[in-house]
Short mmCIF file of C-alpha atoms in Angstrom, two decimals:
data_model
loop_
_atom_site.label_atom_id
_atom_site.label_comp_id
_atom_site.label_asym_id
_atom_site.label_seq_id
_atom_site.Cartn_x
_atom_site.Cartn_y
_atom_site.Cartn_z
CA UNK A 1 0.00 0.00 0.00
CA UNK A 2 1.05 3.63 -0.42
CA UNK A 3 3.01 5.27 2.37
CA UNK A 4 1.90 8.60 3.81
CA UNK A 5 4.79 11.04 4.19
CA UNK A 6 6.12 11.71 7.65
CA UNK A 7 5.16 15.19 8.67
CA UNK A 8 3.29 16.98 11.47
CA UNK A 9 0.14 16.29 9.46
CA UNK A 10 0.49 12.57 10.07
CA UNK A 11 -0.64 13.30 13.64
CA UNK A 12 -3.93 14.72 12.32
CA UNK A 13 -7.02 12.67 11.60
CA UNK A 14 -7.84 12.67 7.90
CA UNK A 15 -11.55 12.94 8.74
CA UNK A 16 -11.87 15.57 11.46
CA UNK A 17 -8.56 17.33 10.63
CA UNK A 18 -7.76 17.48 14.37
CA UNK A 19 -4.97 15.82 16.42
CA UNK A 20 -5.47 12.06 16.54
CA UNK A 21 -7.48 10.66 19.41
CA UNK A 22 -6.91 6.92 19.95
CA UNK A 23 -5.16 6.68 16.54
CA UNK A 24 -5.82 3.64 14.33
CA UNK A 25 -4.08 2.86 11.02
CA UNK A 26 -6.08 0.65 8.69
CA UNK A 27 -4.62 -1.80 6.14
CA UNK A 28 -4.32 0.75 3.31
CA UNK A 29 -2.01 2.90 5.44
CA UNK A 30 -4.25 5.80 6.47
CA UNK A 31 -4.62 6.80 10.12
CA UNK A 32 -7.78 8.11 11.82
CA UNK A 33 -9.26 8.72 15.23
CA UNK A 34 -10.91 5.52 16.44
CA UNK A 35 -14.24 7.33 16.87
CA UNK A 36 -14.09 8.93 13.43
CA UNK A 37 -13.30 5.75 11.48
CA UNK A 38 -15.82 3.69 13.44
CA UNK A 39 -18.52 6.27 12.70
CA UNK A 40 -17.55 6.20 9.01
CA UNK A 41 -17.75 2.42 8.88
CA UNK A 42 -21.02 2.49 10.73
CA UNK A 43 -22.47 4.62 7.91
CA UNK A 44 -20.85 2.38 5.27
CA UNK A 45 -22.30 -0.70 6.91
CA UNK A 46 -25.79 0.53 5.98
CA UNK A 47 -24.83 -0.28 2.40
CA UNK A 48 -22.95 -3.48 3.28
CA UNK A 49 -19.51 -2.07 2.36
CA UNK A 50 -16.40 -0.74 4.09
CA UNK A 51 -14.08 1.78 2.48
CA UNK A 52 -11.22 4.12 3.29
CA UNK A 53 -12.53 7.71 3.26
CA UNK A 54 -9.21 8.97 1.83
CA UNK A 55 -8.24 6.59 -0.99
CA UNK A 56 -11.78 5.09 -1.28
CA UNK A 57 -10.33 1.55 -1.27
CA UNK A 58 -13.22 -0.87 -0.71
CA UNK A 59 -12.88 -3.86 1.66
CA UNK A 60 -15.01 -6.98 1.53
CA UNK A 61 -15.10 -7.09 5.33
CA UNK A 62 -14.37 -4.65 8.07
CA UNK A 63 -10.60 -4.05 7.88
CA UNK A 64 -8.40 -4.66 10.87
CA UNK A 65 -5.86 -2.34 12.37
CA UNK A 66 -2.34 -2.62 10.90
CA UNK A 67 -0.18 -2.59 13.98
CA UNK A 68 3.01 -2.17 11.97
CA UNK A 69 1.62 1.03 10.51
CA UNK A 70 0.39 2.12 13.96
CA UNK A 71 3.57 2.39 16.07
CA UNK A 72 3.24 2.15 19.80
CA UNK A 73 4.58 5.65 20.28
CA UNK A 74 1.90 7.19 18.03
CA UNK A 75 -0.09 8.28 21.04
CA UNK A 76 3.11 9.54 22.65
CA UNK A 77 3.77 11.69 19.58
CA UNK A 78 0.28 13.04 19.82
CA UNK A 79 0.77 13.86 23.49
CA UNK A 80 4.08 15.57 22.77
CA UNK A 81 2.39 17.63 20.12
CA UNK A 82 0.28 18.84 22.99
CA UNK A 83 -2.16 21.66 22.69
CA UNK A 84 -0.68 23.01 19.44
CA UNK A 85 -3.51 24.38 17.42
CA UNK A 86 -4.02 22.80 14.06
CA UNK A 87 -4.28 25.21 11.13
CA UNK A 88 -7.77 26.53 10.64
CA UNK A 89 -9.70 24.40 8.16
CA UNK A 90 -10.18 25.93 4.72
CA UNK A 91 -13.66 24.89 3.76
CA UNK A 92 -14.90 25.16 0.21
CA UNK A 93 -16.96 28.25 -0.39
CA UNK A 94 -19.17 29.35 -3.27
CA UNK A 95 -17.29 28.94 -6.53
CA UNK A 96 -14.58 26.72 -4.98
CA UNK A 97 -13.91 23.12 -6.00
CA UNK A 98 -14.60 20.70 -3.14
CA UNK A 99 -12.20 17.97 -2.07
CA UNK A 100 -13.36 14.60 -3.40
CA UNK A 101 -12.06 12.70 -0.37
CA UNK A 102 -13.41 14.84 2.47
CA UNK A 103 -16.25 13.39 4.51
CA UNK A 104 -18.89 15.71 5.93
CA UNK A 105 -18.10 19.37 5.36
CA UNK A 106 -15.86 19.56 2.31
CA UNK A 107 -12.51 21.36 2.28
CA UNK A 108 -11.29 23.47 -0.61
CA UNK A 109 -9.40 21.44 -3.20
CA UNK A 110 -5.95 22.69 -4.23
CA UNK A 111 -4.96 20.14 -6.90
CA UNK A 112 -6.67 17.88 -9.41
CA UNK A 113 -5.34 14.42 -10.31
CA UNK A 114 -6.02 13.41 -13.91
CA UNK A 115 -5.36 9.75 -13.06
CA UNK A 116 -7.70 9.58 -10.06
CA UNK A 117 -10.23 11.88 -11.73
CA UNK A 118 -10.56 13.66 -8.39
CA UNK A 119 -9.57 16.90 -6.66
CA UNK A 120 -7.91 16.97 -3.23
CA UNK A 121 -7.38 19.38 -0.36
CA UNK A 122 -3.97 19.89 1.28
CA UNK A 123 -4.52 17.00 3.70
CA UNK A 124 -5.72 14.38 1.26
CA UNK A 125 -3.14 15.43 -1.31
CA UNK A 126 -0.42 13.92 0.94
CA UNK A 127 -1.15 10.47 -0.47
CA UNK A 128 0.25 11.58 -3.85
CA UNK A 129 3.68 12.19 -2.32
CA UNK A 130 4.28 8.43 -2.12
CA UNK A 131 6.06 6.40 -4.80
CA UNK A 132 2.87 4.53 -5.64
CA UNK A 133 1.42 7.74 -7.09
CA UNK A 134 4.55 9.11 -8.75
CA UNK A 135 3.04 8.65 -12.24
CA UNK A 136 -0.14 10.56 -11.37
CA UNK A 137 -0.42 13.92 -13.08
CA UNK A 138 -1.40 16.76 -10.76
CA UNK A 139 -2.54 20.09 -12.16
CA UNK A 140 -4.04 23.23 -10.68
CA UNK A 141 -7.54 22.51 -9.49
CA UNK A 142 -10.11 22.64 -12.28
CA UNK A 143 -13.86 22.82 -12.34
CA UNK A 144 -16.10 20.52 -14.35
CA UNK A 145 -13.88 17.50 -13.97
CA UNK A 146 -16.64 15.22 -15.21
CA UNK A 147 -16.46 16.97 -18.58
CA UNK A 148 -12.94 15.51 -18.98
CA UNK A 149 -14.24 11.94 -18.62
CA UNK A 150 -15.43 9.83 -21.53
CA UNK A 151 -19.17 9.28 -21.23
CA UNK A 152 -18.88 5.86 -22.92
CA UNK A 153 -15.95 4.30 -21.00
CA UNK A 154 -15.61 6.46 -17.88
CA UNK A 155 -11.96 7.09 -18.70
CA UNK A 156 -9.96 10.30 -18.94
CA UNK A 157 -10.17 12.13 -22.25
CA UNK A 158 -6.51 12.07 -23.26
CA UNK A 159 -6.60 11.72 -27.08
CA UNK A 160 -7.90 14.03 -29.80
CA UNK A 161 -9.62 12.56 -32.86
CA UNK A 162 -8.82 14.77 -35.86
CA UNK A 163 -11.34 12.91 -37.99
CA UNK A 164 -14.34 13.65 -35.77
CA UNK A 165 -12.90 16.81 -34.18
CA UNK A 166 -13.49 15.65 -30.60
CA UNK A 167 -11.64 14.48 -27.50
CA UNK A 168 -11.72 10.75 -26.75
CA UNK A 169 -10.28 8.22 -24.30
CA UNK A 170 -7.85 5.43 -25.18
CA UNK A 171 -10.67 2.85 -25.28
CA UNK A 172 -12.44 4.89 -27.96
CA UNK A 173 -9.46 4.34 -30.27
CA UNK A 174 -10.23 0.62 -30.48
CA UNK A 175 -13.97 1.06 -30.95
CA UNK A 176 -15.77 3.89 -32.73
CA UNK A 177 -12.55 5.72 -33.64
CA UNK A 178 -10.43 2.68 -34.52
CA UNK A 179 -9.11 3.84 -37.89
CA UNK A 180 -9.36 7.56 -37.30
CA UNK A 181 -6.53 10.07 -37.33
CA UNK A 182 -5.69 10.72 -33.66
CA UNK A 183 -3.06 12.84 -31.89
CA UNK A 184 -2.31 13.92 -28.35
CA UNK A 185 -4.29 16.98 -27.18
CA UNK A 186 -1.16 19.12 -26.93
CA UNK A 187 -0.35 18.63 -30.61
CA UNK A 188 -3.94 19.29 -31.65
CA UNK A 189 -3.97 22.44 -29.56
CA UNK A 190 -0.76 23.71 -31.16
CA UNK A 191 -2.31 23.34 -34.60
CA UNK A 192 -5.55 25.02 -33.63
CA UNK A 193 -3.76 27.72 -31.67
CA UNK A 194 -2.62 29.13 -35.00
CA UNK A 195 -6.23 29.45 -36.16
CA UNK A 196 -7.20 30.98 -32.84
CA UNK A 197 -4.48 33.60 -33.12
CA UNK A 198 -5.61 34.37 -36.67
CA UNK A 199 -9.15 34.90 -35.43
CA UNK A 200 -7.85 37.12 -32.66
CA UNK A 201 -5.88 39.25 -35.12
CA UNK A 202 -8.97 39.61 -37.27
CA UNK A 203 -11.05 40.67 -34.27
CA UNK A 204 -8.41 43.17 -33.16
CA UNK A 205 -8.32 44.63 -36.66
CA UNK A 206 -12.10 44.87 -36.69
CA UNK A 207 -12.00 46.63 -33.30
CA UNK A 208 -9.52 49.18 -34.61
CA UNK A 209 -11.63 49.82 -37.71
CA UNK A 210 -14.82 50.26 -35.71
CA UNK A 211 -13.09 52.49 -33.15
CA UNK A 212 -11.83 54.67 -35.97
CA UNK A 213 -15.33 54.93 -37.43
CA UNK A 214 -16.71 55.65 -33.97
CA UNK A 215 -14.17 58.44 -33.46
CA UNK A 216 -14.91 60.00 -36.85
CA UNK A 217 -18.64 59.83 -36.28
CA UNK A 218 -18.37 61.49 -32.86
CA UNK A 219 -16.17 64.19 -34.33
CA UNK A 220 -18.65 64.82 -37.11
CA UNK A 221 -21.52 64.99 -34.61
CA UNK A 222 -19.62 67.57 -32.56
CA UNK A 223 -19.01 69.65 -35.68
CA UNK A 224 -22.67 69.28 -36.54
CA UNK A 225 -23.67 70.72 -33.17
CA UNK A 226 -21.25 73.63 -33.50
CA UNK A 227 -22.38 74.36 -37.02
CA UNK A 228 -26.03 74.20 -35.99
CA UNK A 229 -25.35 76.55 -33.11
CA UNK A 230 -23.58 79.01 -35.41
CA UNK A 231 -26.43 78.84 -37.92
CA UNK A 232 -28.97 79.62 -35.22
CA UNK A 233 -26.91 82.59 -34.01
CA UNK A 234 -26.49 83.96 -37.54
CA UNK A 235 -30.17 83.67 -38.30
CA UNK A 236 -30.92 85.36 -34.95
CA UNK A 237 -28.77 88.36 -35.86
CA UNK A 238 -30.21 88.68 -39.38
CA UNK A 239 -33.83 88.32 -38.32
CA UNK A 240 -33.39 91.02 -35.68
CA UNK A 241 -32.61 93.47 -38.51
CA UNK A 242 -35.91 92.79 -40.24
CA UNK A 243 -37.96 92.14 -37.14
CA UNK A 244 -41.09 94.07 -38.14
CA UNK A 245 -41.58 92.18 -41.41
CA UNK A 246 -40.46 88.66 -40.64
CA UNK A 247 -40.80 88.20 -36.90
CA UNK A 248 -43.19 85.28 -37.21
CA UNK A 249 -40.91 83.56 -39.74
CA UNK A 250 -37.94 83.86 -37.40
CA UNK A 251 -38.89 81.15 -34.92
CA UNK A 252 -39.98 78.92 -37.81
CA UNK A 253 -36.49 78.97 -39.36
CA UNK A 254 -34.90 78.27 -35.99
CA UNK A 255 -37.10 75.27 -35.51
CA UNK A 256 -36.40 73.97 -39.00
CA UNK A 257 -32.67 74.23 -38.38
CA UNK A 258 -33.09 72.27 -35.17
CA UNK A 259 -35.14 69.70 -37.05
CA UNK A 260 -32.32 69.24 -39.54
CA UNK A 261 -29.84 68.84 -36.69
CA UNK A 262 -32.05 66.35 -34.86
CA UNK A 263 -32.75 64.38 -38.03
CA UNK A 264 -29.05 64.03 -38.81
CA UNK A 265 -28.19 63.37 -35.15
CA UNK A 266 -30.92 60.75 -34.87
CA UNK A 267 -29.48 58.83 -37.81
CA UNK A 268 -25.94 59.16 -36.44
CA UNK A 269 -26.97 57.98 -32.96
CA UNK A 270 -28.51 54.83 -34.38
CA UNK A 271 -25.25 53.98 -36.14
CA UNK A 272 -23.29 55.00 -33.03
CA UNK A 273 -25.20 52.52 -30.89
CA UNK A 274 -24.66 49.70 -33.40
CA UNK A 275 -20.94 50.44 -33.54
CA UNK A 276 -20.65 50.48 -29.74
CA UNK A 277 -22.53 47.18 -29.46
CA UNK A 278 -20.34 45.52 -32.07
CA UNK A 279 -17.16 46.78 -30.40
CA UNK A 280 -18.40 45.50 -27.03
CA UNK A 281 -19.14 42.08 -28.57
CA UNK A 282 -15.73 41.97 -30.24
CA UNK A 283 -14.06 42.92 -26.93
CA UNK A 284 -15.97 40.18 -25.14
CA UNK A 285 -14.90 37.59 -27.71
CA UNK A 286 -11.32 38.84 -27.51
CA UNK A 287 -11.40 38.49 -23.72
CA UNK A 288 -12.67 34.93 -24.00
CA UNK A 289 -9.90 34.10 -26.46
CA UNK A 290 -7.29 35.63 -24.12
CA UNK A 291 -8.66 33.58 -21.23
CA UNK A 292 -8.76 30.38 -23.30
CA UNK A 293 -5.22 30.94 -24.59
CA UNK A 294 -3.92 31.08 -21.02
CA UNK A 295 -5.59 27.92 -19.75
CA UNK A 296 -3.38 25.01 -18.80
CA UNK A 297 -6.07 22.47 -19.47
CA UNK A 298 -5.71 21.17 -23.03
CA UNK A 299 -9.06 19.41 -22.93
CA UNK A 300 -10.88 22.54 -21.80
CA UNK A 301 -9.08 24.47 -24.52
CA UNK A 302 -10.14 22.06 -27.26
CA UNK A 303 -13.72 21.87 -26.04
CA UNK A 304 -14.13 25.65 -26.09
CA UNK A 305 -11.90 26.37 -29.11
CA UNK A 306 -14.41 25.82 -31.91
CA UNK A 307 -17.09 28.42 -30.90
CA UNK A 308 -14.48 31.13 -30.45
CA UNK A 309 -12.94 30.51 -33.88
CA UNK A 310 -16.20 31.04 -35.72
CA UNK A 311 -15.71 34.38 -37.51
CA UNK A 312 -17.80 37.19 -36.11
CA UNK A 313 -20.34 38.00 -38.81
CA UNK A 314 -21.60 41.53 -38.66
CA UNK A 315 -24.07 43.10 -40.99
CA UNK A 316 -22.55 45.95 -42.94
CA UNK A 317 -23.67 49.14 -41.29
CA UNK A 318 -25.16 51.91 -43.39
CA UNK A 319 -22.84 54.78 -44.17
CA UNK A 320 -24.02 58.18 -43.03
CA UNK A 321 -22.02 61.07 -44.41
CA UNK A 322 -22.19 64.02 -42.06
CA UNK A 323 -21.16 67.38 -43.56
CA UNK A 324 -22.10 69.89 -40.86
CA UNK A 325 -21.26 73.04 -42.78
CA UNK A 326 -23.30 71.99 -45.82
CA UNK A 327 -26.37 71.56 -43.63
CA UNK A 328 -26.64 75.24 -42.78
CA UNK A 329 -24.70 77.32 -45.33
CA UNK A 330 -27.73 77.42 -47.59
CA UNK A 331 -29.86 78.63 -44.68
CA UNK A 332 -27.54 81.57 -44.04
CA UNK A 333 -27.58 82.45 -47.73
CA UNK A 334 -31.37 82.42 -47.89
CA UNK A 335 -31.69 84.61 -44.81
CA UNK A 336 -29.20 87.16 -46.21
CA UNK A 337 -31.15 87.28 -49.45
CA UNK A 338 -34.33 87.85 -47.48
CA UNK A 339 -32.77 90.90 -45.82
CA UNK A 340 -31.59 92.35 -49.14
CA UNK A 341 -34.88 91.73 -50.91
CA UNK A 342 -37.24 92.37 -48.02
CA UNK A 343 -39.73 94.43 -50.06
CA UNK A 344 -39.86 91.92 -52.91
CA UNK A 345 -40.29 88.66 -50.99
CA UNK A 346 -43.58 86.96 -51.56
CA UNK A 347 -45.26 84.02 -49.97
CA UNK A 348 -44.16 81.49 -52.61
CA UNK A 349 -40.49 82.46 -52.36
CA UNK A 350 -40.57 82.20 -48.61
CA UNK A 351 -42.14 78.78 -48.87
CA UNK A 352 -39.34 77.71 -51.19
CA UNK A 353 -36.80 79.01 -48.71
CA UNK A 354 -38.35 77.02 -45.91
CA UNK A 355 -38.33 73.85 -48.01
CA UNK A 356 -34.53 73.99 -48.07
CA UNK A 357 -34.30 73.10 -44.40
CA UNK A 358 -36.93 70.36 -44.27
CA UNK A 359 -35.72 67.19 -42.51
CA UNK A 360 -33.91 64.71 -44.71
CA UNK A 361 -36.32 62.10 -46.04
CA UNK A 362 -35.31 58.47 -45.34
CA UNK A 363 -34.03 56.59 -48.37
CA UNK A 364 -32.92 53.10 -47.26
CA UNK A 365 -34.72 50.61 -45.07
CA UNK A 366 -32.11 51.11 -42.37
CA UNK A 367 -32.92 54.84 -42.35
CA UNK A 368 -36.67 54.15 -42.22
CA UNK A 369 -36.15 51.76 -39.31
CA UNK A 370 -34.74 54.59 -37.20
CA UNK A 371 -38.38 55.81 -37.04
CA UNK A 372 -39.79 52.33 -36.35
CA UNK A 373 -42.68 52.06 -33.89
CA UNK A 374 -44.19 48.92 -32.37
CA UNK A 375 -47.92 48.67 -32.91
CA UNK A 376 -50.51 46.32 -31.40
CA UNK A 377 -54.10 45.82 -32.48
CA UNK A 378 -56.92 46.76 -30.11
CA UNK A 379 -59.22 43.77 -29.36
CA UNK A 380 -61.94 46.19 -28.28
CA UNK A 381 -62.22 47.45 -31.88
CA UNK A 382 -61.90 44.10 -33.71
CA UNK A 383 -64.87 42.97 -35.76
CA UNK A 384 -66.15 39.47 -34.98
CA UNK A 385 -64.81 38.19 -38.33
CA UNK A 386 -61.21 38.99 -37.34
CA UNK A 387 -59.14 36.75 -35.06
CA UNK A 388 -56.18 38.30 -33.21
CA UNK A 389 -53.08 36.36 -32.11
CA UNK A 390 -49.36 36.72 -31.36
CA UNK A 391 -49.91 39.31 -28.64
CA UNK A 392 -52.48 41.15 -30.76
CA UNK A 393 -49.92 41.76 -33.52
CA UNK A 394 -51.39 39.26 -36.01
CA UNK A 395 -54.87 39.51 -37.55
CA UNK A 396 -56.64 36.87 -39.64
CA UNK A 397 -59.99 37.32 -41.39
CA UNK A 398 -62.76 34.84 -42.13
CA UNK A 399 -63.44 33.77 -38.55
CA UNK A 400 -66.49 33.92 -36.32
CA UNK A 401 -65.17 35.14 -32.98
CA UNK A 402 -67.22 35.66 -29.82
CA UNK A 403 -66.15 39.13 -28.71
CA UNK A 404 -68.07 40.94 -25.96
CA UNK A 405 -70.08 44.00 -26.97
CA UNK A 406 -68.09 47.23 -26.96
CA UNK A 407 -68.94 50.77 -28.13
CA UNK A 408 -65.67 51.01 -30.10
CA UNK A 409 -66.07 47.68 -31.92
CA UNK A 410 -66.77 47.64 -35.68
CA UNK A 411 -70.06 45.81 -35.95
CA UNK A 412 -70.27 45.45 -39.75
CA UNK A 413 -66.98 45.87 -41.60
CA UNK A 414 -64.21 43.33 -40.76
CA UNK A 415 -61.80 46.00 -39.49
CA UNK A 416 -59.57 46.60 -36.45
CA UNK A 417 -57.63 49.63 -35.17
CA UNK A 418 -54.31 49.89 -33.35
CA UNK A 419 -54.05 50.79 -29.67
CA UNK A 420 -51.26 53.31 -30.22
CA UNK A 421 -51.73 56.83 -31.58
CA UNK A 422 -49.52 57.88 -34.48
CA UNK A 423 -47.92 61.34 -34.53
CA UNK A 424 -44.56 62.83 -35.44
CA UNK A 425 -42.48 60.63 -37.76
CA UNK A 426 -43.40 56.93 -37.63
CA UNK A 427 -42.55 53.85 -39.68
CA UNK A 428 -43.98 50.36 -39.46
CA UNK A 429 -44.15 47.28 -41.67
CA UNK A 430 -47.10 44.99 -42.38
CA UNK A 431 -46.82 41.43 -43.69
CA UNK A 432 -49.91 40.24 -45.53
CA UNK A 433 -51.14 37.16 -47.37
CA UNK A 434 -54.33 36.00 -49.04
CA UNK A 435 -55.93 35.90 -52.48
CA UNK A 436 -58.66 38.37 -51.49
CA UNK A 437 -56.21 41.09 -50.47
CA UNK A 438 -56.18 43.49 -47.51
CA UNK A 439 -56.42 47.22 -46.78
CA UNK A 440 -53.51 48.83 -44.91
CA UNK A 441 -54.12 52.38 -43.77
CA UNK A 442 -54.49 55.07 -41.12
CA UNK A 443 -57.56 56.76 -39.69
CA UNK A 444 -58.67 59.31 -37.13
CA UNK A 445 -59.95 57.77 -33.93
CA UNK A 446 -63.32 59.48 -34.41
CA UNK A 447 -64.28 57.30 -37.39
CA UNK A 448 -67.70 55.67 -36.99
CA UNK A 449 -67.72 52.06 -35.73
CA UNK A 450 -71.34 51.12 -36.40
CA UNK A 451 -73.28 50.38 -39.55
CA UNK A 452 -72.33 49.34 -43.06
CA UNK A 453 -72.13 52.80 -44.63
CA UNK A 454 -69.14 54.69 -45.99
CA UNK A 455 -68.76 56.64 -42.75
CA UNK A 456 -67.37 53.49 -41.07
CA UNK A 457 -65.55 52.01 -44.07
CA UNK A 458 -61.83 52.83 -44.28
CA UNK A 459 -60.89 54.84 -47.36
CA UNK A 460 -64.49 55.77 -48.10
CA UNK A 461 -64.62 58.95 -45.98
CA UNK A 462 -62.54 62.02 -45.11
CA UNK A 463 -61.26 60.46 -41.85
CA UNK A 464 -59.24 57.59 -43.32
CA UNK A 465 -56.58 56.82 -45.97
CA UNK A 466 -56.26 53.28 -47.30
CA UNK A 467 -53.93 51.24 -49.53
CA UNK A 468 -55.50 48.08 -50.95
CA UNK A 469 -53.07 45.21 -51.67
CA UNK A 470 -53.78 41.95 -53.49
CA UNK A 471 -51.73 39.53 -55.63
CA UNK A 472 -53.12 41.11 -58.83
CA UNK A 473 -53.80 44.79 -58.08
CA UNK A 474 -53.01 47.72 -55.82
CA UNK A 475 -54.87 51.01 -55.27
CA UNK A 476 -55.12 53.96 -52.88
CA UNK A 477 -58.44 55.29 -51.58
CA UNK A 478 -59.45 58.39 -49.61
CA UNK A 479 -62.90 59.95 -49.22
CA UNK A 480 -64.24 57.25 -51.55
CA UNK A 481 -61.91 58.35 -54.37
CA UNK A 482 -59.77 55.48 -55.65
CA UNK A 483 -56.37 55.96 -57.34
CA UNK A 484 -54.74 53.02 -59.16
CA UNK A 485 -51.19 52.25 -58.03
CA UNK A 486 -48.73 51.13 -60.69
CA UNK A 487 -46.77 48.05 -59.68
CA UNK A 488 -47.65 45.26 -57.26
CA UNK A 489 -46.65 45.24 -53.61
CA UNK A 490 -44.51 42.54 -52.04
CA UNK A 491 -45.80 40.52 -49.11
CA UNK A 492 -44.30 43.17 -46.82
CA UNK A 493 -45.50 46.78 -47.03
CA UNK A 494 -43.75 49.62 -45.23
CA UNK A 495 -45.73 52.67 -44.09
CA UNK A 496 -44.02 56.02 -43.33
CA UNK A 497 -45.95 58.84 -41.69
CA UNK A 498 -44.69 62.39 -41.20
CA UNK A 499 -47.66 63.75 -39.28
CA UNK A 500 -46.48 67.36 -39.02
CA UNK A 501 -45.71 67.65 -42.74
CA UNK A 502 -48.88 65.71 -43.62
CA UNK A 503 -46.99 63.06 -45.62
CA UNK A 504 -48.14 59.43 -45.85
CA UNK A 505 -46.07 57.01 -47.95
CA UNK A 506 -46.41 53.30 -48.75
CA UNK A 507 -43.46 51.15 -49.83
CA UNK A 508 -43.01 47.64 -51.16
CA UNK A 509 -40.27 46.16 -48.95
CA UNK A 510 -37.90 43.54 -50.38
CA UNK A 511 -34.18 43.91 -51.01
CA UNK A 512 -34.93 47.56 -51.75
CA UNK A 513 -37.62 50.10 -50.82
CA UNK A 514 -39.98 50.71 -53.77
CA UNK A 515 -42.43 53.61 -53.42
CA UNK A 516 -46.00 52.50 -54.14
CA UNK A 517 -47.91 55.69 -53.32
CA UNK A 518 -47.27 59.00 -51.59
CA UNK A 519 -49.79 61.64 -50.60
CA UNK A 520 -49.65 64.94 -48.72
CA UNK A 521 -52.39 66.62 -46.75
CA UNK A 522 -52.85 68.35 -43.41
CA UNK A 523 -53.49 66.00 -40.50
CA UNK A 524 -55.37 67.73 -37.70
CA UNK A 525 -55.40 64.92 -35.11
CA UNK A 526 -53.34 61.86 -34.14
CA UNK A 527 -53.94 58.84 -36.37
CA UNK A 528 -54.43 55.12 -35.77
CA UNK A 529 -53.18 52.25 -37.92
CA UNK A 530 -55.85 49.87 -39.14
CA UNK A 531 -56.27 46.52 -40.87
CA UNK A 532 -59.24 45.76 -43.10
CA UNK A 533 -60.19 42.31 -44.39
CA UNK A 534 -63.52 43.32 -45.93
CA UNK A 535 -62.47 42.60 -49.53
CA UNK A 536 -61.48 39.01 -48.85
#
C-alpha cells in the first residue's frame, strides 16, 4: 500500500482534521481517530460495504488495524504535540472546488489528479507524495472534472480525434474511432492555436476599424452641433434686422434648423449605438480568447476552441455622411437674401426658402427603421370576423369570434384599429397574405364604428386613408376616391408617416424600398393604424 509522508500532518485525523485521538491505522495505510473511522464504517455498513474515506479503497469485510503502521509511540507523539492548534480548516466556499475525499463538510481542493479523476485538499493530497502515485499527473484545481471523462468508458479524455474533431479516451481508439486520425491533445492544440491567433488578429483589426469609425462619427456629430449653433446665431442676428416684417418667420427657421440637426443626429446615434454594441461584442470575444489561450487544461481548450474561432459575422452598417457646414450654409444664404430683398419677398419664395431646411427624407430601409414604432391591435375594436393572435400583432380574417359587446367595436366591416396613436415621424411594416387582399391604412380615432355605410368604411370617408393590396392589383383610396397604383406590392409593405408635414407614404419592402404611393395633406389629429379584411 502507499506510504503517507512523515510530517506533522500525520498526527492529524484525515476525517476531522484534528490531532489524533486513539489513533488507528487501517490496512491501506491511512490513520484516523478511532471514533471517526468507526462512525464512518457504521455509515458504510448501511450499504454493506467498508471503504477508506481517503483513498476510497473498498474492503469486503471490516478491515483490521495494521499494527506495523500504527507504532506504539503514536499516542506519545500526539501527546508531545500537545495543545498546538491545528491550522484553521479551509472549507470550500461558493465557486470553490470541493475535495473529493473529504467526509462531511468539504474542504477546498488545491490540486486535481487526472489519473484519479478527483480533486484533493492539502490534507488528502499527501497520499500523492508516495512512490505509488509518482506517475499521477497533478494540475491546478479545475472545475467541471466530469467533462474531462469519456461518457462511454468512464476514462480520462486524453486523445484528440482529428477525424471527428473531438476528444476521446484510449478505449475509444479501439472502438468507434479505430481507424481515425488521432493525436495527443497538446499537438492538436498547437495546430488550432494558429487558427485561434488568426481569429484574434482579425477581431483586433475589426475593433480598430470600428473604433476609428466611432471616433470619426463622434467628431462629425460635434461639428454638426457647433455648425447648428452658429447657424442659429447667424439667423438670430439677421432676423433682428428685419424684425417688423419677418418676426413670425424667425422662430420657424430656428425650428427647421433644429429639425435638420435632430434628423441628422438621430441617424448618427442609431449607427453609433450599433458600432458600440459591435465593439463590445468583439471585446468580449477577444477576452474569451485571451482567457482560453492562457488555460493550462488542453481538454478545456479544445472543447471551447471551436465556438471562439467562428468568424464574427456583422451586418454591414449603413454609411451616413455628415457634412455639418453643408447643412446650414444654404440657410444663411437664404436669410441674407431675405434681408436684401425684403420688399420683394412673396409668400411662394418664402415657402421655397423654408423647403430647403426640411428634414432629410429616409431613403434606405435602415434609415426608415430609425423611425420604427411597435404597434398592437386593439381587441376592443376588432370585428367578430377577425381573429387576433401573437400578442395582438397578427390579424386573420374569415373567422367567427365571440367578442363581448363594446362601443368602439366595428359591428359590420371586418376592421380593427391599433391601440397606439400615431404622430410625429413613424414607420412600421405589415406582412400580408391571401388571395382576397387586404387594406392597410391610417384613420382618425373618431371614425364611426357602427353600420355598413361609408362613414365606417376605411378609405371611403374624409377620416381615413387606405392602400388596398392583393396579388393582382393595388390602389389607394381616400374619401371614396380610388387611385390606381402602378406596380404590385410585395408581401411586406412599409408605411411612413410624417404627421407634421402631412406626408403618408407606402413602400413595397424587399431587397430595396420601392415607393407604391405617396400623398400629402394636413393632418389635424393623431392617427391610428388599421387593418381591413372586408375585400377578402
